[in-house]
PDB file of C-alpha atoms in Angstrom:
ATOM      1  CA  UNK M   1       9.515   4.385  -6.455  1.00  0.00           C
ATOM      2  CA  UNK M   2       7.847   7.583  -5.378  1.00  0.00           C
ATOM      3  CA  UNK M   3       7.669   9.456  -2.845  1.00  0.00           C
ATOM      4  CA  UNK M   4       4.734  11.078  -1.256  1.00  0.00           C
ATOM      5  CA  UNK M   5       1.562   9.342  -2.633  1.00  0.00           C
ATOM      6  CA  UNK M   6       1.156   5.728  -4.027  1.00  0.00           C
ATOM      7  CA  UNK M   7      -0.864   2.846  -5.113  1.00  0.00           C
ATOM      8  CA  UNK M   8      -0.245  -0.653  -4.897  1.00  0.00           C
ATOM      9  CA  UNK M   9      -3.638  -2.709  -6.537  1.00  0.00           C
ATOM     10  CA  UNK M  10      -4.752  -5.718  -8.104  1.00  0.00           C
ATOM     11  CA  UNK M  11      -4.126  -9.880  -7.456  1.00  0.00           C
ATOM     12  CA  UNK M  12      -3.402 -11.168  -3.962  1.00  0.00           C
ATOM     13  CA  UNK M  13      -2.833  -9.320  -0.505  1.00  0.00           C
ATOM     14  CA  UNK M  14       0.183 -11.627  -0.439  1.00  0.00           C
ATOM     15  CA  UNK M  15       1.574 -10.011  -4.162  1.00  0.00           C
ATOM     16  CA  UNK M  16       0.580  -6.741  -3.158  1.00  0.00           C
ATOM     17  CA  UNK M  17       2.707  -7.315   0.232  1.00  0.00           C
ATOM     18  CA  UNK M  18       5.625  -8.770  -1.907  1.00  0.00           C
ATOM     19  CA  UNK M  19       5.779  -5.335  -4.231  1.00  0.00           C
ATOM     20  CA  UNK M  20       5.217  -2.910  -0.970  1.00  0.00           C
ATOM     21  CA  UNK M  21       8.403  -5.242   0.237  1.00  0.00           C
ATOM     22  CA  UNK M  22      10.033  -4.134  -3.077  1.00  0.00           C
ATOM     23  CA  UNK M  23       9.167  -0.530  -3.048  1.00  0.00           C
ATOM     24  CA  UNK M  24      10.544  -0.048   0.225  1.00  0.00           C
ATOM     25  CA  UNK M  25      13.592  -1.726   0.531  1.00  0.00           C
ATOM     26  CA  UNK M  26      14.015   0.409  -2.986  1.00  0.00           C
ATOM     27  CA  UNK M  27      14.504   3.483  -1.011  1.00  0.00           C
ATOM     28  CA  UNK M  28      15.664   2.033   2.691  1.00  0.00           C
ATOM     29  CA  UNK M  29      16.261  -2.309   3.421  1.00  0.00           C
ATOM     30  CA  UNK M  30      16.330  -0.868   6.946  1.00  0.00           C
ATOM     31  CA  UNK M  31      12.749   0.397   7.060  1.00  0.00           C
ATOM     32  CA  UNK M  32      11.538  -3.691   6.775  1.00  0.00           C
ATOM     33  CA  UNK M  33      12.825  -4.489   9.956  1.00  0.00           C
ATOM     34  CA  UNK M  34      10.959  -5.545  12.865  1.00  0.00           C
ATOM     35  CA  UNK M  35       9.557  -2.565  14.941  1.00  0.00           C
ATOM     36  CA  UNK M  36      10.905   0.324  12.890  1.00  0.00           C
ATOM     37  CA  UNK M  37       9.920   3.064  13.918  1.00  0.00           C
ATOM     38  CA  UNK M  38       9.821   4.905  10.670  1.00  0.00           C
ATOM     39  CA  UNK M  39       6.633   2.367   9.521  1.00  0.00           C
ATOM     40  CA  UNK M  40       3.780   2.410  10.290  1.00  0.00           C
ATOM     41  CA  UNK M  41       1.523  -0.437   8.359  1.00  0.00           C
ATOM     42  CA  UNK M  42      -2.708   0.012   9.707  1.00  0.00           C
ATOM     43  CA  UNK M  43      -4.983  -2.563   8.976  1.00  0.00           C
ATOM     44  CA  UNK M  44      -7.989  -2.793   9.184  1.00  0.00           C
ATOM     45  CA  UNK M  45      -8.741  -4.556  13.189  1.00  0.00           C
ATOM     46  CA  UNK M  46     -10.789  -8.042  13.368  1.00  0.00           C
ATOM     47  CA  UNK M  47     -13.875  -7.543  13.895  1.00  0.00           C
ATOM     48  CA  UNK M  48     -14.588  -3.851  13.083  1.00  0.00           C
ATOM     49  CA  UNK M  49     -15.699  -3.262   9.281  1.00  0.00           C
ATOM     50  CA  UNK M  50     -13.862  -0.782   8.158  1.00  0.00           C
ATOM     51  CA  UNK M  51     -10.846   1.221   8.466  1.00  0.00           C
ATOM     52  CA  UNK M  52     -11.713   4.708  10.804  1.00  0.00           C
ATOM     53  CA  UNK M  53     -10.919   8.445  10.009  1.00  0.00           C
ATOM     54  CA  UNK M  54      -9.250   7.918  13.671  1.00  0.00           C
ATOM     55  CA  UNK M  55      -6.580   5.745  11.381  1.00  0.00           C
ATOM     56  CA  UNK M  56      -6.056   8.797   9.254  1.00  0.00           C
ATOM     57  CA  UNK M  57      -5.585  11.357  11.160  1.00  0.00           C
ATOM     58  CA  UNK M  58      -3.317   9.216  13.035  1.00  0.00           C
ATOM     59  CA  UNK M  59      -1.303   8.787  10.166  1.00  0.00           C
ATOM     60  CA  UNK M  60      -1.609  11.902   9.441  1.00  0.00           C
ATOM     61  CA  UNK M  61       0.263  12.977  13.256  1.00  0.00           C
ATOM     62  CA  UNK M  62       2.420  10.453  12.205  1.00  0.00           C
ATOM     63  CA  UNK M  63       4.431  11.524   9.234  1.00  0.00           C
ATOM     64  CA  UNK M  64       4.439  15.559  10.223  1.00  0.00           C
ATOM     65  CA  UNK M  65       6.380  14.125  12.457  1.00  0.00           C
ATOM     66  CA  UNK M  66      10.668  13.880  11.040  1.00  0.00           C
ATOM     67  CA  UNK M  67      12.039  10.474  10.712  1.00  0.00           C
ATOM     68  CA  UNK M  68      13.841   9.327  13.985  1.00  0.00           C
ATOM     69  CA  UNK M  69      16.229   6.608  12.116  1.00  0.00           C
ATOM     70  CA  UNK M  70      15.900   6.883   8.109  1.00  0.00           C
ATOM     71  CA  UNK M  71      15.855   9.418   5.046  1.00  0.00           C
ATOM     72  CA  UNK M  72      12.399   8.817   5.623  1.00  0.00           C
ATOM     73  CA  UNK M  73       8.699   8.046   7.059  1.00  0.00           C
ATOM     74  CA  UNK M  74       6.271   4.871   5.229  1.00  0.00           C
ATOM     75  CA  UNK M  75       2.786   4.270   5.274  1.00  0.00           C
ATOM     76  CA  UNK M  76       1.577   1.514   4.223  1.00  0.00           C
ATOM     77  CA  UNK M  77      -2.372   1.149   4.584  1.00  0.00           C
ATOM     78  CA  UNK M  78      -3.037  -2.660   3.873  1.00  0.00           C
ATOM     79  CA  UNK M  79      -6.408  -3.235   2.131  1.00  0.00           C
ATOM     80  CA  UNK M  80      -7.578   0.545   1.722  1.00  0.00           C
ATOM     81  CA  UNK M  81     -10.814  -0.276   0.083  1.00  0.00           C
ATOM     82  CA  UNK M  82     -12.406  -0.288   3.901  1.00  0.00           C
ATOM     83  CA  UNK M  83     -11.720   2.851   4.565  1.00  0.00           C
ATOM     84  CA  UNK M  84     -14.355   4.878   5.197  1.00  0.00           C
ATOM     85  CA  UNK M  85     -14.983   7.573   2.381  1.00  0.00           C
ATOM     86  CA  UNK M  86     -14.701  10.126   5.499  1.00  0.00           C
ATOM     87  CA  UNK M  87     -10.684   8.457   6.393  1.00  0.00           C
ATOM     88  CA  UNK M  88     -10.353   8.532   1.729  1.00  0.00           C
ATOM     89  CA  UNK M  89     -11.175  11.918   2.161  1.00  0.00           C
ATOM     90  CA  UNK M  90      -9.222  12.822   5.503  1.00  0.00           C
ATOM     91  CA  UNK M  91      -5.623  12.042   3.990  1.00  0.00           C
ATOM     92  CA  UNK M  92      -6.512  14.624   0.834  1.00  0.00           C
ATOM     93  CA  UNK M  93      -4.787  17.020   1.554  1.00  0.00           C
ATOM     94  CA  UNK M  94      -1.940  14.948   2.997  1.00  0.00           C
ATOM     95  CA  UNK M  95      -1.797  13.015  -0.674  1.00  0.00           C
ATOM     96  CA  UNK M  96      -1.594  15.853  -2.538  1.00  0.00           C
ATOM     97  CA  UNK M  97       0.839  17.865   0.014  1.00  0.00           C
ATOM     98  CA  UNK M  98       2.446  14.619   1.585  1.00  0.00           C
ATOM     99  CA  UNK M  99       6.357  16.281   3.916  1.00  0.00           C
ATOM    100  CA  UNK M 100       9.136  15.516   1.868  1.00  0.00           C
ATOM    101  CA  UNK M 101      10.656  12.747   3.732  1.00  0.00           C
ATOM    102  CA  UNK M 102       6.723  10.638   3.535  1.00  0.00           C
ATOM    103  CA  UNK M 103       6.158   7.356   1.248  1.00  0.00           C
ATOM    104  CA  UNK M 104       2.439   6.732   1.671  1.00  0.00           C
ATOM    105  CA  UNK M 105       1.572   3.197  -0.017  1.00  0.00           C
ATOM    106  CA  UNK M 106      -2.404   2.477  -0.428  1.00  0.00           C
ATOM    107  CA  UNK M 107      -3.159  -1.318  -1.349  1.00  0.00           C
ATOM    108  CA  UNK M 108      -6.459  -2.407  -2.498  1.00  0.00           C
ATOM    109  CA  UNK M 109      -7.455  -5.632  -4.803  1.00  0.00           C
ATOM    110  CA  UNK M 110      -9.289  -2.768  -7.165  1.00  0.00           C
ATOM    111  CA  UNK M 111      -8.107   0.718  -8.707  1.00  0.00           C
ATOM    112  CA  UNK M 112     -11.510   1.524  -8.470  1.00  0.00           C
ATOM    113  CA  UNK M 113     -12.224   0.651  -4.651  1.00  0.00           C
ATOM    114  CA  UNK M 114     -11.512   3.837  -3.339  1.00  0.00           C
ATOM    115  CA  UNK M 115     -12.386   7.842  -3.647  1.00  0.00           C
ATOM    116  CA  UNK M 116     -11.728   8.800  -8.073  1.00  0.00           C
ATOM    117  CA  UNK M 117      -9.696  12.056  -5.686  1.00  0.00           C
ATOM    118  CA  UNK M 118      -7.732   9.382  -3.907  1.00  0.00           C
ATOM    119  CA  UNK M 119      -6.643   7.442  -7.406  1.00  0.00           C
ATOM    120  CA  UNK M 120      -5.353  11.127  -9.088  1.00  0.00           C
ATOM    121  CA  UNK M 121      -3.036  11.574  -6.650  1.00  0.00           C
ATOM    122  CA  UNK M 122      -1.662   8.046  -6.216  1.00  0.00           C
ATOM    123  CA  UNK M 123       1.311   7.093  -8.646  1.00  0.00           C
ATOM    124  CA  UNK M 124      -0.032   3.257  -9.240  1.00  0.00           C
ATOM    125  CA  UNK M 125       1.860   0.154  -9.427  1.00  0.00           C
ATOM    126  CA  UNK M 126       0.115  -2.469 -10.834  1.00  0.00           C
ATOM    127  CA  UNK M 127       0.482  -6.163  -9.599  1.00  0.00           C
ATOM    128  CA  UNK M 128      -0.327  -9.130 -11.719  1.00  0.00           C
ATOM    129  CA  UNK M 129      -1.258 -12.331 -11.394  1.00  0.00           C
ATOM    130  CA  UNK M 130       1.614 -15.451 -12.411  1.00  0.00           C
ATOM    131  CA  UNK M 131       0.208 -17.247 -14.737  1.00  0.00           C
ATOM    132  CA  UNK M 132      -1.129 -20.857 -12.893  1.00  0.00           C
ATOM    133  CA  UNK M 133       0.150 -24.305 -13.660  1.00  0.00           C
ATOM    134  CA  UNK M 134      -2.271 -26.652 -13.875  1.00  0.00           C
ATOM    135  CA  UNK M 135       0.236 -30.058 -15.638  1.00  0.00           C
ATOM    136  CA  UNK M 136       2.229 -30.946 -13.624  1.00  0.00           C
ATOM    137  CA  UNK M 137       4.981 -30.490 -15.824  1.00  0.00           C
ATOM    138  CA  UNK M 138       4.870 -26.510 -14.577  1.00  0.00           C
ATOM    139  CA  UNK M 139       5.110 -25.546 -18.212  1.00  0.00           C
ATOM    140  CA  UNK M 140       1.393 -25.679 -19.451  1.00  0.00           C
ATOM    141  CA  UNK M 141      -0.331 -22.082 -17.882  1.00  0.00           C
ATOM    142  CA  UNK M 142      -3.531 -22.876 -16.867  1.00  0.00           C
ATOM    143  CA  UNK M 143      -5.562 -20.248 -20.025  1.00  0.00           C
ATOM    144  CA  UNK M 144      -3.798 -22.123 -22.452  1.00  0.00           C
ATOM    145  CA  UNK M 145      -5.177 -26.100 -20.729  1.00  0.00           C
ATOM    146  CA  UNK M 146      -8.629 -24.170 -20.949  1.00  0.00           C
ATOM    147  CA  UNK M 147      -7.952 -22.425 -24.741  1.00  0.00           C
ATOM    148  CA  UNK M 148      -7.500 -26.346 -25.601  1.00  0.00           C
TER     149      UNK M 148
END
């Protein structure tokens, strides 16, 4: 896991969340504790269409303050493809030159769902889907069953 900007993309939101948890656990397992003051998780609000520029400004402000209880301060933006282009653009400088203690993780279904300028500033982690098993033995992947 690298400090700074990271992009976790692909597969399902559940698989991306598992990958994010593993990445955070590598750095500081305490960040995963409920209500940890050094972890901010941004989600699209129910009933809202997008993640607004206001949230980007909150992220920038949050990261400007030194960590309270960990060597790191982490922000996870779930479903980052829901960020408006203005919200993504507002984060560019922070993604390129994050504070030393900052970890920013954007999670998106598709890499291309974000602006190219955002993607270019992130270390990428592609999450692959597991093989699905259709037979009762659990030994034959779905793609093998379809091919035969």
